[in-house]
Short mmCIF file of C-alpha atoms in Angstrom, two decimals:
data_model
loop_
_atom_site.label_atom_id
_atom_site.label_comp_id
_atom_site.label_asym_id
_atom_site.label_seq_id
_atom_site.Cartn_x
_atom_site.Cartn_y
_atom_site.Cartn_z
CA MET A 1 0.00 0.00 0.00
CA VAL A 2 1.22 3.49 -0.83
CA ASP A 3 1.97 5.92 1.97
CA ARG A 4 -0.80 8.40 2.61
CA PRO A 5 -0.23 11.47 0.42
CA ASP A 6 -0.23 15.01 1.80
CA ALA A 7 -3.30 17.12 1.01
CA ILE A 8 -3.11 20.73 -0.18
CA THR A 9 -5.26 23.23 -2.04
CA SER A 10 -4.17 24.44 -5.46
CA ASP A 11 -4.09 28.00 -4.12
CA MET A 12 -1.75 27.13 -1.23
CA LEU A 13 0.52 25.09 -3.52
CA GLN A 14 0.89 27.94 -6.01
CA LEU A 15 1.42 30.56 -3.28
CA LYS A 16 4.16 28.46 -1.66
CA TYR A 17 5.96 28.22 -5.01
CA GLU A 18 5.58 31.96 -5.60
CA ARG A 19 6.99 32.81 -2.16
CA ASP A 20 9.98 30.44 -2.14
CA THR A 21 10.52 28.12 -5.10
CA HIS A 22 13.50 26.32 -3.55
CA ARG A 23 11.69 25.56 -0.30
CA ALA A 24 8.50 24.50 -2.11
CA ASP A 25 10.53 22.15 -4.34
CA GLY A 26 11.95 20.52 -1.22
CA GLU A 27 8.46 20.12 0.17
CA PHE A 28 6.58 18.94 -2.95
CA ARG A 29 8.86 17.80 -5.79
CA GLY A 30 8.68 14.02 -6.24
CA ARG A 31 6.08 13.62 -3.51
CA HIS A 32 2.54 12.34 -3.90
CA LEU A 33 -0.20 14.82 -3.12
CA ILE A 34 -3.97 15.11 -3.06
CA VAL A 35 -4.61 18.53 -4.61
CA THR A 36 -8.04 20.16 -4.48
CA GLY A 37 -9.18 23.25 -6.33
CA ARG A 38 -11.32 24.62 -9.14
CA VAL A 39 -10.78 24.16 -12.87
CA ALA A 40 -9.58 27.46 -14.37
CA SER A 41 -8.80 26.24 -17.90
CA PHE A 42 -7.82 23.18 -19.90
CA LYS A 43 -4.39 22.06 -21.09
CA ARG A 44 -3.95 20.70 -24.60
CA VAL A 45 -0.86 19.24 -26.25
CA HIS A 46 -1.04 18.91 -30.04
CA GLY A 47 -4.82 19.26 -29.83
CA VAL A 48 -5.21 16.48 -27.25
CA LEU A 49 -6.76 17.41 -23.91
CA VAL A 50 -4.21 16.17 -21.36
CA GLY A 51 -4.88 18.14 -18.20
CA VAL A 52 -6.18 21.24 -16.48
CA ARG A 53 -4.99 24.46 -14.95
CA LEU A 54 -6.38 25.03 -11.48
CA SER A 55 -7.25 28.33 -9.87
CA GLY A 56 -4.72 29.51 -7.34
CA GLY A 57 -1.91 31.89 -6.66
CA SER A 58 -1.69 35.65 -6.93
CA THR A 59 -2.02 36.03 -10.72
CA ILE A 60 -4.19 34.56 -13.47
CA PHE A 61 -1.12 33.96 -15.61
CA GLN A 62 0.61 31.53 -13.23
CA ARG A 63 -1.62 28.72 -12.05
CA PRO A 64 -1.03 25.14 -10.92
CA THR A 65 -0.97 22.83 -13.94
CA VAL A 66 -2.18 19.23 -13.71
CA THR A 67 -1.11 16.64 -16.33
CA MET A 68 -3.15 13.45 -16.24
CA VAL A 69 -1.95 9.88 -16.71
CA PRO A 70 -3.14 8.58 -20.12
CA GLU A 71 -5.80 6.36 -18.52
CA SER A 72 -7.41 9.41 -16.88
CA GLN A 73 -7.29 11.88 -19.76
CA ALA A 74 -10.89 11.06 -20.75
CA TYR A 75 -11.98 12.25 -17.29
CA VAL A 76 -10.86 15.78 -18.19
CA THR A 77 -13.48 15.92 -20.96
CA THR A 78 -16.21 15.56 -18.33
CA LEU A 79 -15.10 18.69 -16.44
CA THR A 80 -16.27 22.27 -16.82
CA LYS A 81 -14.57 25.51 -15.85
CA GLY A 82 -15.19 26.28 -12.21
CA ALA A 83 -15.77 22.63 -11.26
CA ARG A 84 -14.36 21.58 -7.87
CA VAL A 85 -11.87 18.76 -8.33
CA SER A 86 -9.46 16.62 -6.33
CA PHE A 87 -6.49 14.89 -7.93
CA TYR A 88 -3.86 12.42 -6.78
CA CYS A 89 -0.60 13.66 -8.31
CA ARG A 90 3.16 13.75 -8.03
CA GLY A 91 4.80 17.15 -7.55
CA VAL A 92 6.97 17.99 -10.58
CA GLY A 93 8.22 21.46 -9.64
CA MET A 94 7.69 24.86 -11.19
CA HIS A 95 7.67 25.88 -14.86
CA TRP A 96 7.46 29.52 -15.95
CA GLY A 97 6.02 30.47 -12.58
CA SER A 98 3.36 27.76 -12.39
CA ALA A 99 3.42 24.85 -9.96
CA ARG A 100 3.39 21.61 -11.97
CA LEU A 101 1.83 18.29 -11.06
CA GLY A 102 2.23 15.12 -13.10
CA GLY A 103 0.96 11.56 -13.22
CA CYS A 104 -2.42 12.77 -12.01
CA MET A 105 -5.71 10.94 -11.73
CA PRO A 106 -8.98 11.75 -9.99
CA ALA A 107 -8.48 11.29 -6.25
CA ASP A 108 -11.58 9.05 -6.10
CA ALA A 109 -10.06 6.73 -8.72
CA TRP A 110 -6.80 6.51 -6.77
CA ILE A 111 -8.64 5.77 -3.50
CA ALA A 112 -10.70 3.03 -5.19
CA ALA A 113 -7.59 1.46 -6.76
CA GLU A 114 -5.69 1.51 -3.46
CA THR A 115 -8.66 0.00 -1.63
CA GLU A 116 -8.95 -2.76 -4.23
CA ARG A 117 -5.21 -3.49 -4.02
CA TYR A 118 -5.33 -3.59 -0.24
CA GLU A 119 -8.35 -5.89 -0.18
CA ALA A 120 -6.82 -8.22 -2.78
CA SER A 121 -3.61 -8.38 -0.78
CA PHE A 122 -5.41 -8.89 2.53
CA PHE A 123 -7.84 -11.51 1.33
CA GLY A 124 -5.19 -13.20 -0.79
CA LEU A 125 -2.99 -13.68 2.28
CA HIS A 126 -6.01 -14.64 4.34
CA ASP A 127 -7.06 -17.31 1.82
CA ASP A 128 -3.54 -18.77 1.68
CA ALA A 129 -3.41 -19.12 5.46
CA SER A 130 -6.83 -20.75 5.72
CA SER A 131 -6.17 -23.12 2.82
CA LYS A 132 -3.16 -24.59 4.67
CA LYS A 133 -5.37 -25.88 7.47
CA VAL A 134 -6.06 -29.58 7.27
#
């Protein structure tokens, strides 16, 4: 089972990067996070919708950017601007003033997958132990 990720709002994440990039990198880069916020706009690469920009920070030009894992890119098409969202992501750092998050998926999907993995592991071990009884 994966360690419990830290939770943070998109606004707080962006503000921490704006105030002290080096310190924020030490706190978030490479770490798994649950990030909550509101959809500000959508991110496209070569015409393909791959993520979102979340509201947050002190300027509309520098906002936290979320890039989804390929399996979760279709989820982005169901979102609208202003929608409240929660994502499970890995902190990537800062790019042109915006906090970046990668390998993201909806937090609910991550929680469901972790629960399923835990239950499979638990019941798998449990079944092995009970099957050895004679």
